[in-house]
Short mmCIF file of C-alpha atoms in Angstrom, two decimals:
data_model
loop_
_atom_site.label_atom_id
_atom_site.label_comp_id
_atom_site.label_asym_id
_atom_site.label_seq_id
_atom_site.Cartn_x
_atom_site.Cartn_y
_atom_site.Cartn_z
CA MET A 19 -41.55 3.94 21.98
CA ARG A 20 -41.27 1.72 25.08
CA ASP A 21 -38.80 4.01 26.83
CA SER A 22 -36.14 3.38 24.21
CA LEU A 23 -33.69 6.29 24.06
CA LEU A 24 -35.70 8.09 26.71
CA TRP A 25 -32.48 9.69 27.96
CA VAL A 26 -32.07 11.36 24.58
CA TYR A 27 -35.56 12.91 24.61
CA GLU A 28 -35.50 13.94 28.24
CA GLY A 29 -31.89 15.06 28.09
CA GLN A 30 -32.48 17.20 25.01
CA THR A 31 -35.53 18.72 26.68
CA GLU A 32 -33.46 19.77 29.68
CA PHE A 33 -30.51 20.93 27.61
CA TRP A 34 -32.45 23.01 25.11
CA ALA A 35 -34.68 24.50 27.80
CA LEU A 36 -31.55 25.98 29.35
CA ALA A 37 -30.04 27.02 26.03
CA LEU A 38 -33.27 28.72 24.94
CA ALA A 39 -33.75 30.40 28.32
CA ALA A 40 -30.27 31.90 27.99
CA ARG A 41 -30.84 32.97 24.37
CA ALA A 42 -34.13 34.63 25.34
CA GLY A 43 -32.54 36.52 28.23
CA GLN A 44 -34.37 34.57 30.94
CA LEU A 45 -31.01 33.40 32.29
CA SER A 46 -27.49 34.64 31.85
CA SER A 47 -25.10 32.27 30.05
CA SER A 48 -23.26 31.56 33.28
CA GLN A 49 -26.49 30.79 35.12
CA ALA A 50 -27.46 28.32 32.40
CA LEU A 51 -24.04 26.67 32.51
CA ASP A 52 -24.15 26.48 36.32
CA ILE A 53 -27.52 24.73 36.26
CA LEU A 54 -26.24 22.31 33.63
CA ALA A 55 -23.19 21.59 35.79
CA LEU A 56 -25.39 21.00 38.81
CA ASP A 57 -27.61 18.59 36.85
CA ALA A 58 -24.55 16.72 35.60
CA ALA A 59 -23.09 16.48 39.10
CA ALA A 60 -26.39 15.24 40.51
CA ALA A 61 -26.69 12.57 37.81
CA GLN A 62 -23.09 11.56 38.36
CA SER A 63 -23.67 10.94 42.05
CA ARG A 64 -26.84 8.88 41.68
CA PRO A 65 -26.02 5.19 42.12
CA GLY A 66 -29.16 4.15 40.22
CA ARG A 67 -27.62 5.11 36.90
CA THR A 68 -25.15 2.20 37.14
CA CYS A 69 -27.83 -0.47 37.50
CA SER A 70 -30.50 0.75 35.09
CA THR A 71 -30.47 2.72 31.88
CA VAL A 72 -33.25 5.14 31.11
CA MET B 5 -51.93 21.13 45.45
CA THR B 6 -52.81 24.09 47.68
CA PRO B 7 -56.22 25.39 48.72
CA ASP B 8 -56.17 27.61 45.61
CA ILE B 9 -54.28 25.57 43.02
CA VAL B 10 -54.72 22.01 41.86
CA LYS B 11 -52.86 20.03 39.20
CA ILE B 12 -54.41 16.97 37.68
CA PRO B 13 -51.86 14.40 36.52
CA TRP B 14 -54.17 12.02 34.69
CA GLN B 15 -51.76 9.10 34.90
CA ASN B 16 -52.45 8.97 38.64
CA MET B 17 -56.16 8.48 38.15
CA VAL B 18 -56.74 6.30 35.12
CA ILE B 19 -57.42 2.59 35.00
CA TYR B 20 -56.74 1.01 31.66
CA PRO B 21 -56.49 -2.46 30.16
CA ALA B 22 -53.09 -4.13 30.07
CA GLY B 23 -51.70 -5.27 26.75
CA TRP B 24 -52.94 -2.40 24.59
CA TYR B 25 -51.10 0.58 23.25
CA ALA B 26 -52.16 3.73 25.08
CA ARG B 27 -52.24 5.55 21.74
CA ASP B 28 -54.99 3.15 20.54
CA ILE B 29 -57.28 3.67 23.54
CA THR B 30 -59.71 6.56 23.16
CA VAL B 31 -60.88 8.27 26.31
CA GLN B 32 -62.99 11.28 27.16
CA ALA B 33 -62.16 12.96 30.44
CA SER B 34 -64.37 15.17 32.52
CA LEU B 35 -63.53 17.08 35.65
CA ARG B 36 -65.59 18.61 38.43
CA LEU B 37 -63.78 21.58 39.97
CA PRO B 38 -64.56 23.57 43.09
CA ALA B 39 -66.64 26.69 42.57
CA ASN B 40 -64.66 29.69 41.27
CA PHE B 41 -61.86 27.51 39.92
CA GLN B 42 -60.74 28.06 36.34
CA LEU B 43 -58.64 25.60 34.39
CA ALA B 44 -55.96 25.60 31.74
CA SER B 45 -54.64 22.65 29.76
CA ALA B 46 -53.49 21.58 26.35
CA LEU B 47 -56.63 19.42 26.31
CA GLU B 48 -59.44 20.95 24.33
CA LEU B 49 -62.82 21.41 25.94
CA ALA B 50 -65.85 19.78 24.38
CA GLY B 51 -68.27 21.99 26.28
CA PRO B 52 -68.31 25.66 27.16
CA ASP B 53 -65.44 27.15 29.15
CA GLY B 54 -66.46 27.16 32.79
CA GLY B 55 -68.88 24.25 32.32
CA ARG B 56 -69.60 22.11 35.38
CA PRO B 57 -68.27 19.52 35.02
CA ALA B 58 -65.62 20.47 32.47
CA VAL B 59 -65.85 17.99 29.62
CA PHE B 60 -62.86 17.49 27.34
CA MET B 61 -62.69 16.34 23.73
CA PRO B 62 -61.97 12.65 23.25
CA THR B 63 -58.24 11.92 22.96
CA SER B 64 -55.99 8.92 23.05
CA LEU B 65 -54.93 7.77 26.49
CA GLU B 66 -51.37 8.62 25.48
CA THR B 67 -52.30 12.25 24.85
CA LEU B 68 -54.39 12.46 28.02
CA VAL B 69 -51.61 11.37 30.35
CA ASP B 70 -49.28 13.86 28.67
CA SER B 71 -51.77 16.72 29.13
CA PRO B 72 -52.19 17.65 32.77
CA VAL B 73 -54.81 20.17 33.79
CA TYR B 74 -53.96 23.05 36.09
CA ALA B 75 -56.83 24.73 37.87
CA GLY B 76 -57.17 27.38 40.49
CA ARG B 77 -58.92 30.35 41.89
CA TYR B 78 -56.46 32.88 40.45
CA LEU B 79 -55.53 32.60 36.80
CA GLN B 80 -53.80 34.96 34.44
CA ARG B 81 -53.61 34.18 30.73
CA CYS B 82 -51.06 35.76 28.38
CA ASP B 83 -50.80 35.53 24.63
CA LEU B 84 -47.20 34.65 23.76
CA ALA B 85 -47.70 34.75 20.00
CA PRO B 86 -50.04 37.63 19.16
CA GLY B 87 -51.43 37.33 15.69
CA ALA B 88 -49.81 33.95 15.01
CA SER B 89 -51.77 31.24 13.21
CA ILE B 90 -50.77 28.69 15.88
CA PRO B 91 -51.76 30.01 19.33
CA ILE B 92 -49.13 29.91 22.06
CA ARG B 93 -50.63 30.72 25.43
CA LEU B 94 -49.29 31.10 28.92
CA SER B 95 -51.49 30.38 31.93
CA VAL B 96 -50.24 31.41 35.35
CA PHE B 97 -51.76 30.16 38.58
CA ALA B 98 -51.02 31.53 42.04
CA ASP B 99 -52.38 31.48 45.56
CA SER B 100 -53.43 35.11 45.40
CA ALA B 101 -54.35 37.68 42.80
CA GLU B 102 -51.26 39.82 43.48
CA ASP B 103 -48.92 36.87 42.84
CA LEU B 104 -50.28 36.63 39.30
CA ALA B 105 -48.74 39.80 37.95
CA VAL B 106 -46.67 39.30 34.81
CA SER B 107 -44.54 42.37 34.16
CA PRO B 108 -44.09 43.74 30.64
CA GLU B 109 -40.39 42.78 30.82
CA GLU B 110 -41.26 39.20 31.75
CA LEU B 111 -43.72 39.05 28.89
CA VAL B 112 -41.05 40.26 26.47
CA ARG B 113 -38.67 37.52 27.65
CA MET B 114 -41.38 34.85 27.41
CA ARG B 115 -42.18 35.92 23.85
CA ALA B 116 -38.46 35.93 23.04
CA MET B 117 -38.36 32.35 24.25
CA VAL B 118 -41.10 31.43 21.80
CA ASP B 119 -39.18 33.16 18.97
CA GLU B 120 -35.97 31.36 19.89
CA THR B 121 -37.78 28.02 20.03
CA GLU B 122 -39.24 28.50 16.56
CA ARG B 123 -35.81 29.51 15.28
CA LEU B 124 -34.28 26.38 16.77
CA PHE B 125 -36.80 23.82 15.56
CA GLU B 126 -37.80 25.56 12.32
CA SER B 127 -41.20 23.92 12.54
CA SER B 128 -44.32 23.85 14.68
CA HIS B 129 -45.95 20.44 14.69
CA TYR B 130 -48.83 21.29 16.94
CA LYS B 131 -52.22 22.98 16.77
CA HIS B 132 -51.61 25.08 19.83
CA TYR B 133 -49.11 25.24 22.65
CA ASP B 134 -50.14 25.86 26.24
CA LEU B 135 -47.56 26.73 28.86
CA LEU B 136 -48.72 26.20 32.42
CA ILE B 137 -47.03 27.76 35.42
CA SER B 138 -48.02 27.75 39.05
CA PHE B 139 -46.52 29.78 41.87
CA PRO B 140 -47.67 28.08 45.04
CA ARG B 141 -46.53 29.95 48.12
CA MET B 142 -45.81 26.86 50.11
CA SER B 143 -42.24 25.87 49.32
CA THR B 144 -42.87 22.15 49.86
CA PHE B 145 -44.66 22.14 46.54
CA ILE B 146 -41.74 23.53 44.62
CA ARG B 147 -39.96 21.03 42.46
CA GLY B 148 -36.42 21.46 41.25
CA MET B 149 -34.86 23.65 43.91
CA ALA B 150 -31.70 23.78 41.81
CA SER B 151 -33.47 25.74 39.12
CA PRO B 152 -33.68 29.51 39.41
CA GLY B 153 -36.48 30.31 41.82
CA ASN B 154 -39.51 28.14 41.41
CA ARG B 155 -40.12 29.23 37.89
CA ARG B 156 -40.31 25.90 36.20
CA THR B 157 -42.62 25.79 33.26
CA CYS B 158 -44.54 22.89 31.97
CA GLY B 159 -44.95 22.92 28.21
CA LEU B 160 -47.69 20.89 26.66
CA ARG B 161 -48.49 20.10 23.11
CA ILE B 162 -51.31 18.49 21.22
#
């Protein structure tokens, strides 16, 4: 697979882990959304994302 | 790693030839653990459980590096899919026996997670699924501080 579309696989893993945790009652919906927002903010602020794709 | 828990990320300890696909390289791993350590992994054992050293079934290098082994002095195993044809197991490692306790409510939520996952994917393309969790007491070993507590799970498939 040579890392092609790695961001899709890894991103889906993170996203669905949170969605499933909320559906199973491990997290509340707002907790899941907060974690997602934190992940998005962290990614947004990382300069590396502008010089290399994953 | 703590005195009572060790994780073996195989990619940090393999040497392999350049220019070949990892999926085409067959390897057979073995592991010598300290006395009284038990292990859990998606890798299947070739020898008896508790064998010294632990010898695993041959796999591709690709599968090996995607199948870490957790080992430790204190291990609790839970069946997350009782009666299912495809086993789904949870292995919990901690630095002490009392940290291992999985409450009935937690078990219900973990099993609900399995149900929700099967509902989402509508398929199960694996022979067994082994979830590995460790609760080291030393906070420096906790990854992902943004996640709730230190309860990150590591799901592994073969």
